[in-house]
Amino acid sequence: MAKNLLLEIGLEEMPAHVVTPSMEQLQEKTVKFLEEQNLGYETVEVFSTPRRLALKITNIPERQEDTQEEVKGPAKKIAQDDQGNWSKAAEGFVRGQGLTTDAITFRELNGVEYVYVTKHTKGRSALDVLTGLKEVITSLTFPVTMHWSNFDFEYIRPIHWIVALLDEQVVPFSILDVETGRTSRGHRFLGEEVTFQHADQYEEKMNAEFVVVSSTIRKQMIVDQANELAAKNNWSLDLDENLLEEVNNLVEYPTVFVGSFDEKYLSIPEEVLVTSMKEHQRYFEVRNKEGLLLPYFIAARNGNQVKIDNVVKGNEKVLTARLDDAEFFYNEDKKLTIEQCVQKLKQVTFHEKIGSIYEKMQRVGVSAQIIGETVGLSSEELVDLQRASEIYKFDLVTNMVGEFPELQGIMGEKYALLQGETPAVAKAIREHYLPISSEGALPESAIGSVLAIADKLDSVLSFFAVGMIPSGSNDPYALRRQTYGIVRIIENNQWEFPLVDLQEKIGQQVNQDIATYGLELPTNQNEVLEFVKARLRQFLSTKNMRHDVIDAVISAEQKNLTKLFSSAKILREHLSDADFKPSMEALTRVINLAKKGHKNDLSKLPSVDAALFENAAEKELHEAVQTISGNFANQGMADNYQALVALRPLIDEYFNQTMVMVDDEKVKNNRLAQLGQIASMALALASLDLLITK
């Protein structure tokens, strides 16, 4: 008869951001445990609140199935002597399986006879097997841990109770001084202890003690109550999903309420108000139907309606104090000039090995102009870019950003506009932080895009210059994320971005013009190119591309990132073409021969001597290569692809008529040089020899 399992780990309040991933981890590890123990089940239902992680698993059999396993032992000649007596090796083998030599049979495998036994294992009871859940619970990992009392064991928070029931039976095990039982605890303030006679009573009995254990139901309660209040007051409400998830993991029994603040605070920039409510107080902002912010907020308490008025007043008081501070900081910041703030940045360290933020801005001013000219900004845009690069970090020393670091860049734009900077400069100040996450919003303006690239690239070059290169999972300065942002911005704008040339120009110019903390930027560091290409690989993998296409593009002898984007797109588009397979095979044959003949170095190819040609195929291929090579560097990658594909009939005929590796050294080297020219062009598109043709 199948039974249902209830497992609940009772804890002190966990941080909200830990609750959901911990629940998912518990589910994943429990399911894996059941599968490894050959215990079947039908469904898994998960529950979580700030004080508990729980799951219910249905239809677990009363015991494991009996198993039968054929176990191979030593060879017969080792297991028996010439008289047929069993050796110590044979006796040790069967003893290890819990059997005797009477169970031995012989079976031939690859011409050799081996000892075999059939091992029958009787299934253990589910109750006995499930005591192993102790190891599942203790194996959970967390971003931070703590220990308590005199125990060495660490966990996200102290464990206070464990419920483990298989139907009505307690699954017996203990963790530290906590033994499993059938008793849980209700809401910290509204509920009492609750005892379960059966695993199926969990949700019903917990609800009676003011604990909604289903995170899905709890979240829907918050949404429904909030939307009801919004509809009642004719408000527009956009429930931020991340904030909703956080609020949901802060409460066990949610009751949504409305609070208000003085309208005078609406004179403060909207972003400050929203940040104060959302990031610091976990409130949802309220707007009218036109989208204008209103002096109200919606929040959820961990409890019922009892004395809700006191809760509202308390929350309003806390928010008002924070908004008073924000108003003061905003008024004080308006007294500062941008130049005063920029000068203060000389005293703000970017990194002890790299120098100040002021010095970083100087470097970025140089690199931004070089990048801006490369991608084709107009002279007017370059002027605005120069101004933006001179001041773009100034808001870091303002009172507002000191209090609300989340507003860096945002307040820079606000204050820049107040002090008469052009809208383009102000917008670039805000946009240079973008994207702030791997898939976050990108800068909209060309000036903001260039400034964002220049700032991020300077960070990469600076840290690489002092040997602080990310390794493994260690990336404390988020250089991978910043580089991924560079890749996304370039692809979004479809800009020409010859990384190696830019790195050399930026390094030389900065090292010549700016003395910054003894720092010398690398001018030709291959590690930087490989680091950027690794982020390009990450980016292409999100675009539904075959792994061999990504490998081929990343391995190309190409240093212009935009051309690599184009190559990937072109190869993906032509994978199904009828001539794709024969064309790639022909070009791959050329590449392999050229690499072998030139020992993988195609950088210094000798010129081709037409006088050494011995057949018409050599001449025709040479003439075609000369035609396309003249345009190859200046035309688009799509045209280059078509030009290379068009060579395929000539390449096939060339190999039909021509032996490359002949005894005559001059002729052989001349042919290798000719193939090297084709290979160099092909490898500038992609390492076509890495493509899998089917």
XYZ file of C-alpha atoms in Angstrom:
694
model
C 0.000 0.000 0.000
C 1.430 3.359 -1.035
C 1.911 6.113 1.510
C 2.448 9.886 1.542
C 5.526 11.595 2.962
C 5.564 14.965 4.742
C 8.917 16.592 5.495
C 9.162 20.034 7.109
C 12.335 21.762 8.319
C 11.489 24.461 10.886
C 13.955 27.335 11.097
C 14.433 30.824 12.372
C 13.500 33.434 9.742
C 15.573 33.064 6.588
C 16.582 35.973 4.333
C 13.904 36.373 1.677
C 16.248 35.813 -1.267
C 17.312 32.418 0.114
C 13.850 30.879 0.579
C 12.929 29.944 -3.007
C 16.322 28.585 -4.132
C 16.602 26.584 -0.891
C 13.178 25.063 -1.492
C 14.131 24.147 -5.050
C 17.351 22.610 -3.797
C 15.523 20.535 -1.170
C 13.093 19.273 -3.804
C 15.854 18.388 -6.266
C 17.971 16.537 -3.693
C 15.016 14.670 -2.191
C 13.854 13.444 -5.592
C 17.400 12.339 -6.423
C 17.587 10.506 -3.091
C 14.346 8.617 -3.782
C 15.511 7.637 -7.255
C 18.875 6.420 -5.957
C 17.075 4.373 -3.279
C 14.671 2.815 -5.806
C 11.664 4.307 -4.062
C 8.965 5.326 -6.483
C 6.551 8.228 -6.015
C 3.740 9.944 -7.881
C 3.852 13.690 -7.162
C 6.023 16.190 -5.300
C 4.457 19.324 -3.816
C 6.670 21.989 -2.254
C 5.946 24.540 0.471
C 8.020 27.383 1.864
C 7.764 30.367 4.187
C 10.435 32.435 5.939
C 10.416 29.884 8.793
C 10.068 26.572 7.009
C 10.959 24.462 3.994
C 8.595 21.566 3.388
C 7.466 19.058 0.798
C 4.822 16.395 0.420
C 5.463 13.371 -1.758
C 2.584 11.051 -2.646
C 2.286 7.318 -3.271
C 5.590 6.076 -1.950
C 5.566 2.230 -1.796
C 5.819 0.567 1.612
C 9.167 -0.931 0.694
C 11.768 -1.003 -2.047
C 11.413 -3.582 -4.781
C 13.571 -6.682 -4.421
C 16.491 -6.550 -6.841
C 18.562 -9.144 -8.648
C 22.017 -8.285 -9.929
C 24.610 -10.272 -11.886
C 28.005 -9.507 -10.340
C 31.234 -10.307 -12.195
C 34.225 -11.593 -10.226
C 37.784 -12.709 -11.019
C 38.766 -14.831 -13.997
C 38.274 -18.613 -13.594
C 42.010 -19.287 -13.721
C 42.427 -16.984 -10.704
C 39.366 -18.289 -8.887
C 40.279 -21.986 -9.106
C 43.497 -23.984 -9.063
C 44.215 -26.967 -11.332
C 42.453 -29.329 -8.898
C 39.296 -27.175 -8.906
C 39.814 -25.769 -5.428
C 38.572 -22.250 -4.753
C 41.248 -19.616 -4.278
C 41.244 -16.947 -1.598
C 40.332 -14.449 -4.325
C 37.143 -16.370 -5.124
C 36.230 -16.862 -1.475
C 36.818 -13.176 -0.741
C 34.691 -12.160 -3.712
C 31.622 -14.183 -2.710
C 32.005 -13.227 0.935
C 31.885 -9.573 -0.125
C 28.576 -10.266 -1.854
C 27.143 -12.045 1.194
C 27.170 -15.413 -0.587
C 29.138 -18.677 -0.644
C 31.101 -20.388 -3.368
C 28.032 -22.558 -4.056
C 26.514 -19.543 -5.804
C 29.334 -19.259 -8.372
C 28.706 -19.811 -12.054
C 31.081 -19.290 -14.973
C 30.482 -17.159 -18.013
C 32.687 -16.425 -21.012
C 33.479 -12.824 -21.889
C 35.762 -11.960 -24.820
C 37.163 -15.466 -24.833
C 37.914 -15.543 -21.095
C 35.857 -17.351 -18.428
C 34.907 -15.297 -15.376
C 33.257 -15.973 -12.056
C 29.667 -14.673 -11.754
C 27.163 -14.710 -8.916
C 23.529 -13.691 -8.844
C 23.012 -11.316 -5.938
C 19.468 -11.041 -4.605
C 18.764 -7.993 -2.466
C 15.568 -7.813 -0.478
C 14.007 -4.361 -0.526
C 14.113 -2.392 2.713
C 11.011 -0.786 4.179
C 10.326 2.778 3.070
C 10.352 3.912 6.697
C 13.878 2.571 7.098
C 15.103 4.046 3.804
C 13.655 7.494 4.528
C 15.817 7.935 7.620
C 18.418 8.867 5.006
C 16.601 12.180 4.571
C 18.892 13.385 7.339
C 21.748 13.449 4.799
C 19.528 15.256 2.299
C 18.722 18.005 4.809
C 22.313 18.452 5.971
C 23.612 18.516 2.377
C 21.777 21.734 1.444
C 24.119 24.609 0.622
C 23.521 28.314 1.172
C 25.216 31.607 0.196
C 25.821 32.360 3.887
C 25.665 30.081 6.928
C 25.790 30.309 10.710
C 26.327 27.953 13.598
C 24.611 28.056 16.972
C 25.041 26.840 20.517
C 28.180 24.700 20.798
C 27.638 22.856 17.522
C 30.173 22.904 14.690
C 27.388 22.278 12.147
C 26.440 25.305 10.007
C 23.171 26.080 8.249
C 21.333 29.075 6.852
C 19.559 29.519 10.232
C 19.203 27.376 13.393
C 16.914 24.349 13.029
C 14.197 24.285 15.700
C 11.971 21.391 14.621
C 11.665 18.701 11.966
C 8.419 17.040 10.942
C 8.884 13.743 9.102
C 5.765 11.632 8.602
C 5.083 8.652 6.350
C 1.304 8.702 6.540
C 0.845 8.533 10.329
C 4.286 7.135 11.202
C 7.207 9.333 12.289
C 10.353 8.757 10.217
C 12.949 8.537 12.998
C 16.204 10.480 12.740
C 17.786 13.495 14.398
C 19.964 16.441 13.428
C 22.064 17.761 16.298
C 19.671 17.838 19.253
C 16.508 18.058 17.122
C 14.589 14.802 16.715
C 11.947 14.291 14.078
C 8.338 14.334 15.187
C 4.821 15.237 14.181
C 4.661 18.719 15.746
C 5.147 22.004 13.870
C 4.672 25.623 14.851
C 2.114 28.079 13.597
C 2.499 31.797 12.952
C 4.999 33.322 15.348
C 2.436 35.721 16.839
C -0.990 34.412 15.812
C -0.604 30.642 15.837
C 0.057 27.779 18.226
C 1.915 24.505 17.998
C 0.170 22.053 15.693
C 0.365 18.266 15.750
C -0.315 16.147 12.665
C -1.812 12.692 12.977
C -1.307 12.120 9.259
C 0.879 13.656 6.551
C -2.206 14.725 4.572
C -3.298 17.160 7.320
C -0.419 19.573 6.678
C -1.932 22.450 4.694
C -5.304 22.438 6.453
C -3.862 22.483 9.972
C -1.216 25.084 9.125
C -3.852 27.389 7.622
C -5.751 27.154 10.912
C -2.640 28.495 12.658
C -2.270 31.453 10.247
C 0.464 29.944 8.072
C -0.153 29.746 4.325
C 2.547 27.212 3.459
C 2.035 27.324 -0.316
C 4.149 30.148 -1.735
C 1.963 30.150 -4.868
C -1.264 30.649 -2.902
C 0.392 33.229 -0.655
C 1.624 35.227 -3.635
C -1.817 35.162 -5.242
C -3.324 36.444 -1.974
C -0.957 39.439 -2.107
C -1.774 40.117 -5.771
C -5.521 39.818 -5.300
C -5.615 42.040 -2.199
C -3.366 44.670 -3.804
C -5.406 44.749 -7.023
C -8.617 45.027 -5.013
C -7.274 48.099 -3.192
C -6.075 49.611 -6.479
C -9.433 49.066 -8.154
C -11.265 50.526 -5.170
C -9.238 53.742 -5.392
C -9.024 53.875 -9.200
C -5.221 53.508 -9.090
C -2.839 51.952 -11.574
C -0.651 49.294 -9.980
C 2.288 47.500 -11.573
C 3.498 44.814 -9.186
C 7.226 44.399 -9.729
C 7.801 40.632 -9.955
C 11.111 40.644 -8.085
C 9.678 42.731 -5.255
C 6.569 40.551 -5.161
C 8.744 37.445 -4.783
C 10.693 39.090 -1.969
C 7.590 40.259 -0.098
C 6.056 36.804 -0.493
C 9.108 35.271 1.198
C 8.899 37.715 4.108
C 5.421 36.732 5.282
C 3.533 33.607 6.345
C 0.069 35.125 6.437
C -0.138 38.234 4.208
C -2.505 41.117 4.757
C -2.135 43.962 2.281
C -2.707 47.571 3.356
C -2.409 51.127 2.027
C -0.258 53.886 3.514
C 0.348 57.468 2.469
C 2.975 60.201 2.647
C 2.913 63.997 2.364
C 2.426 65.333 -1.168
C 5.337 67.741 -0.655
C 7.739 64.846 -1.180
C 6.548 64.506 -4.774
C 8.885 67.401 -5.580
C 11.783 64.986 -5.040
C 12.764 63.063 -8.206
C 10.450 60.129 -8.693
C 13.301 57.619 -8.762
C 14.263 58.602 -5.199
C 10.728 58.042 -3.939
C 10.370 54.691 -5.685
C 13.771 53.525 -4.447
C 12.933 54.556 -0.893
C 9.703 52.582 -1.040
C 10.799 49.567 -3.057
C 14.416 48.899 -2.116
C 14.358 49.991 1.509
C 10.816 49.421 2.724
C 9.526 46.732 0.320
C 6.520 48.852 -0.673
C 4.784 48.953 -4.057
C 4.391 52.428 -5.516
C 0.974 53.685 -6.604
C 0.192 55.701 -9.750
C -2.853 57.265 -11.344
C -4.225 56.107 -14.689
C -1.877 58.525 -16.498
C 1.126 56.925 -14.821
C 1.920 59.775 -12.430
C 3.221 58.827 -8.996
C 0.737 59.327 -6.150
C 1.511 59.928 -2.433
C 0.450 56.407 -1.446
C 2.036 52.989 -1.158
C 0.849 49.404 -0.857
C 2.557 46.923 1.467
C 1.926 43.545 3.097
C 2.127 42.759 6.809
C 2.894 39.335 8.224
C -0.393 38.903 10.060
C -4.123 39.589 9.951
C -6.277 42.734 10.108
C -6.017 43.097 13.900
C -4.709 46.597 14.762
C -3.862 47.168 11.105
C -4.215 50.934 11.671
C -1.228 50.856 13.998
C 0.755 48.960 11.397
C -0.126 51.554 8.747
C 0.923 54.439 10.994
C 4.191 52.745 11.887
C 5.083 52.176 8.243
C 4.142 55.723 7.306
C 6.355 57.058 10.096
C 9.347 55.011 8.922
C 8.885 56.075 5.293
C 8.430 59.747 6.239
C 11.728 59.712 8.139
C 13.477 58.277 5.089
C 11.839 60.794 2.752
C 12.830 63.644 5.089
C 16.434 62.509 4.692
C 16.035 62.239 0.935
C 14.563 65.754 0.707
C 17.432 67.149 2.785
C 20.070 65.352 0.690
C 18.448 66.516 -2.542
C 18.398 70.163 -1.463
C 21.987 69.973 -0.227
C 23.180 68.349 -3.450
C 21.645 71.162 -5.510
C 24.092 73.537 -3.800
C 27.076 71.580 -5.176
C 28.620 72.248 -8.572
C 29.647 69.458 -10.910
C 33.241 70.682 -10.916
C 33.389 70.557 -7.116
C 32.222 66.949 -7.233
C 34.716 66.031 -9.957
C 37.578 67.408 -7.874
C 36.412 65.329 -4.892
C 36.775 62.213 -7.044
C 40.543 62.638 -6.842
C 40.239 61.442 -3.248
C 37.973 58.484 -4.056
C 39.881 55.281 -4.765
C 38.723 53.086 -7.633
C 41.141 50.347 -6.585
C 44.314 50.517 -4.546
C 46.365 49.035 -7.403
C 44.765 51.149 -10.119
C 44.209 54.599 -8.653
C 41.348 57.034 -8.171
C 38.021 57.360 -9.949
C 39.209 60.729 -11.250
C 42.130 58.989 -12.973
C 39.780 56.379 -14.380
C 37.683 59.180 -15.882
C 40.772 60.638 -17.519
C 41.586 57.303 -19.147
C 37.990 56.821 -20.244
C 38.011 60.298 -21.791
C 40.830 59.184 -24.098
C 39.407 55.756 -24.921
C 35.885 57.110 -25.487
C 37.124 59.483 -28.195
C 39.052 56.696 -29.929
C 36.052 54.364 -29.808
C 33.643 57.150 -30.827
C 35.712 57.991 -33.916
C 35.999 54.286 -34.783
C 32.250 53.656 -34.674
C 31.483 56.819 -36.618
C 30.065 59.357 -34.176
C 29.525 62.825 -35.610
C 31.671 65.771 -34.541
C 28.771 67.105 -32.432
C 28.386 63.737 -30.729
C 32.113 63.569 -30.038
C 31.939 66.954 -28.311
C 29.093 65.773 -26.059
C 30.938 62.494 -25.477
C 34.033 64.387 -24.361
C 32.038 66.443 -21.883
C 30.218 63.391 -20.550
C 33.487 61.498 -20.036
C 34.916 64.410 -18.048
C 32.126 64.364 -15.452
C 30.201 61.083 -15.708
C 31.079 59.795 -12.209
C 30.499 63.077 -10.361
C 27.306 61.954 -8.610
C 29.214 59.316 -6.632
C 30.189 61.992 -4.100
C 26.693 63.455 -3.744
C 24.692 62.972 -0.571
C 21.858 61.256 -2.390
C 23.993 58.539 -3.977
C 25.804 58.090 -0.687
C 22.469 57.270 0.921
C 20.948 55.455 -2.079
C 23.757 53.774 -4.068
C 21.120 52.267 -6.372
C 20.604 55.760 -7.815
C 24.119 56.255 -9.193
C 23.854 57.502 -12.743
C 20.170 58.274 -12.304
C 20.937 61.190 -9.974
C 23.858 62.118 -12.203
C 21.408 62.707 -15.041
C 19.046 64.702 -12.807
C 21.766 66.936 -11.384
C 23.451 67.402 -14.765
C 20.213 68.722 -16.266
C 19.694 71.029 -13.271
C 23.141 72.503 -13.869
C 22.664 73.128 -17.557
C 24.337 70.163 -19.210
C 22.861 69.116 -22.553
C 20.269 66.323 -22.519
C 22.664 64.121 -24.521
C 25.415 64.492 -21.906
C 23.000 63.938 -19.018
C 21.523 60.831 -20.634
C 24.976 59.373 -21.280
C 25.821 59.787 -17.577
C 22.855 57.608 -16.683
C 23.356 55.123 -19.507
C 27.048 54.389 -18.928
C 26.111 51.910 -16.166
C 23.940 49.890 -18.547
C 23.401 47.023 -18.759
C 23.344 46.484 -15.009
C 22.660 42.755 -15.389
C 23.479 40.124 -18.005
C 20.222 40.630 -19.889
C 19.429 44.129 -18.603
C 18.385 47.121 -20.704
C 21.034 48.576 -23.040
C 21.907 52.246 -23.580
C 19.593 53.891 -26.103
C 21.855 56.728 -27.249
C 25.041 56.403 -29.287
C 26.929 58.613 -26.814
C 25.733 56.573 -23.844
C 26.658 53.357 -25.639
C 30.213 54.509 -26.366
C 30.698 55.825 -22.824
C 29.404 52.526 -21.407
C 31.822 50.556 -23.593
C 34.752 52.838 -22.745
C 34.089 52.656 -18.993
C 33.732 48.868 -18.976
C 36.695 48.307 -21.293
C 38.868 50.521 -19.084
C 37.978 48.352 -16.098
C 38.969 45.213 -17.988
C 42.245 46.673 -19.293
C 43.117 48.165 -15.896
C 42.584 44.994 -13.907
C 44.378 42.912 -16.538
C 47.255 45.410 -16.399
C 47.792 44.726 -12.688
C 47.381 40.973 -13.088
C 43.920 40.767 -11.506
C 42.403 38.443 -14.101
C 39.248 36.492 -13.212
C 39.822 32.773 -12.745
C 37.311 30.023 -12.126
C 34.262 31.449 -10.402
C 36.328 34.238 -8.857
C 35.345 37.564 -10.397
C 34.976 40.102 -7.560
C 34.889 43.128 -9.875
C 32.308 41.652 -12.280
C 34.629 41.885 -15.285
C 32.803 39.043 -17.024
C 29.463 40.802 -16.685
C 30.930 44.102 -17.851
C 32.558 42.456 -20.864
C 29.323 40.677 -21.719
C 27.704 44.114 -21.635
C 30.294 45.399 -24.126
C 29.514 42.491 -26.458
C 25.766 43.134 -26.266
C 26.118 46.891 -26.883
C 28.333 46.359 -29.922
C 25.990 43.767 -31.396
C 22.958 45.970 -30.709
C 24.508 48.916 -32.562
C 26.140 46.814 -35.304
C 29.343 48.826 -34.912
C 32.714 47.982 -36.358
C 34.821 47.088 -33.351
C 38.394 45.989 -34.155
C 39.267 45.097 -30.576
C 42.990 44.469 -30.975
C 43.579 47.693 -32.916
C 41.497 49.650 -30.399
C 43.353 48.122 -27.460
C 46.664 49.131 -29.024
C 45.516 52.692 -29.803
C 43.941 53.194 -26.371
C 46.941 51.772 -24.540
C 49.447 53.870 -26.467
C 47.442 57.087 -26.149
C 46.672 56.662 -22.435
C 50.216 55.608 -21.574
C 51.566 58.605 -23.475
C 49.155 61.312 -22.298
C 48.032 60.324 -18.799
C 50.048 59.365 -15.756
C 47.666 57.427 -13.530
C 49.013 55.837 -10.393
C 51.909 54.294 -12.265
C 49.449 52.219 -14.292
C 50.381 51.192 -17.816
C 47.581 49.771 -19.922
C 48.353 46.696 -22.050
C 48.593 47.530 -25.742
C 48.607 44.011 -27.139
C 47.563 41.489 -24.524
C 46.124 38.370 -26.131
C 44.482 37.422 -22.820
C 42.116 40.370 -23.234
C 41.028 39.168 -26.693
C 40.455 35.630 -25.408
C 38.530 36.972 -22.414
C 36.243 38.981 -24.693
C 35.811 36.027 -27.066
C 34.703 33.878 -24.141
C 31.904 36.367 -23.476
C 31.088 36.353 -27.183
C 30.735 32.567 -26.966
C 28.326 33.055 -24.053
C 26.336 35.583 -26.080
C 26.098 33.410 -29.199
C 24.957 30.438 -27.129
C 21.806 32.431 -26.285
C 21.004 32.846 -29.989
C 20.040 29.236 -30.724
C 23.260 28.489 -32.607
C 24.911 25.132 -33.059
C 27.944 24.576 -30.863
C 30.190 23.796 -33.832
C 29.199 27.109 -35.473
C 30.040 28.964 -32.256
C 33.375 27.123 -31.995
C 34.198 27.960 -35.604
C 33.368 31.648 -35.189
C 35.191 32.071 -31.873
C 38.289 30.357 -33.308
C 38.356 32.581 -36.405
C 41.488 34.556 -37.260
C 39.349 37.654 -36.867
C 39.815 40.487 -34.383
C 36.785 42.567 -35.294
C 33.902 41.600 -33.011
C 31.208 42.821 -35.379
C 32.507 40.614 -38.170
C 32.354 37.645 -35.814
C 28.678 38.403 -35.142
C 28.113 38.532 -38.896
C 29.956 35.273 -39.494
C 27.849 33.452 -36.936
C 24.628 34.775 -38.435
C 25.697 33.936 -41.996
C 26.752 30.379 -41.195
C 23.489 29.739 -39.345
C 21.502 31.036 -42.328
C 23.306 28.786 -44.833
C 23.508 25.528 -42.869
C 20.644 24.028 -44.883
C 21.906 25.129 -48.310
C 22.518 22.315 -50.791
C 26.062 23.532 -51.484
C 26.989 24.127 -47.802
C 28.381 20.661 -47.083
C 30.527 20.285 -50.250
C 31.755 23.892 -49.989
C 32.809 23.547 -46.332
C 34.477 20.190 -47.061
C 36.455 21.699 -49.940
C 37.543 24.698 -47.864
C 38.372 22.459 -44.905
C 40.659 20.369 -47.121
C 42.421 23.578 -48.171
C 42.746 24.766 -44.559
C 44.126 21.441 -43.309
C 46.754 21.225 -46.044
C 47.742 24.875 -45.623
C 48.086 24.558 -41.848
C 50.144 21.400 -42.214
C 52.372 22.874 -44.871
C 52.936 26.139 -42.995
C 53.072 24.599 -39.510
C 49.866 26.416 -38.429
C 51.391 29.843 -39.184
C 49.605 31.572 -42.053
C 50.684 35.059 -41.043
C 53.686 35.287 -43.393
C 52.855 33.570 -46.643
C 55.258 33.805 -49.592
C 53.907 35.239 -52.826
C 52.596 32.854 -55.446
C 54.706 32.445 -58.623
C 52.415 31.809 -61.583
C 55.394 30.647 -63.632
C 55.507 27.447 -61.555
C 51.947 26.421 -62.417
C 51.768 23.086 -64.239
C 48.074 22.881 -65.173
C 45.077 25.022 -66.051
C 43.324 24.346 -62.710
C 46.146 26.050 -60.798
C 45.939 29.072 -63.043
C 42.142 29.382 -62.866
C 42.094 29.050 -59.080
C 44.884 31.614 -58.732
C 43.067 34.172 -60.901
C 39.841 33.714 -58.914
C 41.664 34.078 -55.589
C 43.365 37.266 -56.751
C 39.997 38.722 -57.691
C 38.259 38.051 -54.382
C 41.292 38.781 -52.162
C 41.404 42.347 -53.431
C 37.903 42.990 -52.072
C 37.926 40.639 -49.096
C 39.004 43.082 -46.387
C 36.635 45.844 -47.492
C 33.348 44.051 -48.173
C 30.782 42.510 -45.863
C 31.020 39.028 -44.439
C 28.011 37.866 -46.472
C 29.842 38.749 -49.697
C 32.990 37.072 -48.402
C 31.053 33.895 -47.648
C 29.551 33.800 -51.135
C 32.963 34.436 -52.686
C 34.494 31.513 -50.806
C 31.589 29.208 -51.682
C 32.011 30.190 -55.346
C 35.579 28.844 -55.225
C 34.409 25.297 -54.517
C 34.216 24.025 -58.145
C 37.656 25.486 -58.814
C 39.055 23.903 -55.629
C 37.582 20.504 -56.560
C 39.073 20.706 -60.046
C 42.380 21.887 -58.573
C 42.653 18.791 -56.382
C 41.560 16.553 -59.295
C 44.474 17.811 -61.407
C 47.063 18.755 -58.806
C 49.201 16.896 -56.291
C 50.242 19.434 -53.643
C 52.928 17.567 -51.681
C 55.275 16.796 -54.604
C 59.027 16.193 -54.385
C 59.934 19.457 -56.110
C 60.260 21.873 -53.138
C 59.641 25.013 -55.211
C 56.459 23.650 -56.758
C 55.227 22.256 -53.431
C 55.841 25.513 -51.560
C 54.212 27.514 -54.354
C 51.090 25.356 -54.135
C 51.037 25.602 -50.342
C 51.290 29.386 -50.637
C 48.308 29.386 -52.982
C 46.281 27.240 -50.588
C 47.455 29.434 -47.699
C 45.890 32.491 -49.327
C 42.525 30.746 -49.515
C 42.869 29.386 -45.976
C 43.656 32.849 -44.587
C 40.472 34.261 -46.094
C 38.394 31.304 -44.926
C 39.766 31.536 -41.380
C 38.945 35.253 -41.282
C 35.323 34.219 -41.757
C 35.457 31.310 -39.292
C 37.532 28.229 -38.541
C 35.520 26.316 -41.104
C 37.487 23.151 -40.367
C 35.650 22.976 -37.014
C 32.209 22.810 -38.625
C 30.383 19.496 -38.522
C 28.999 18.782 -41.997
C 26.339 16.117 -42.302
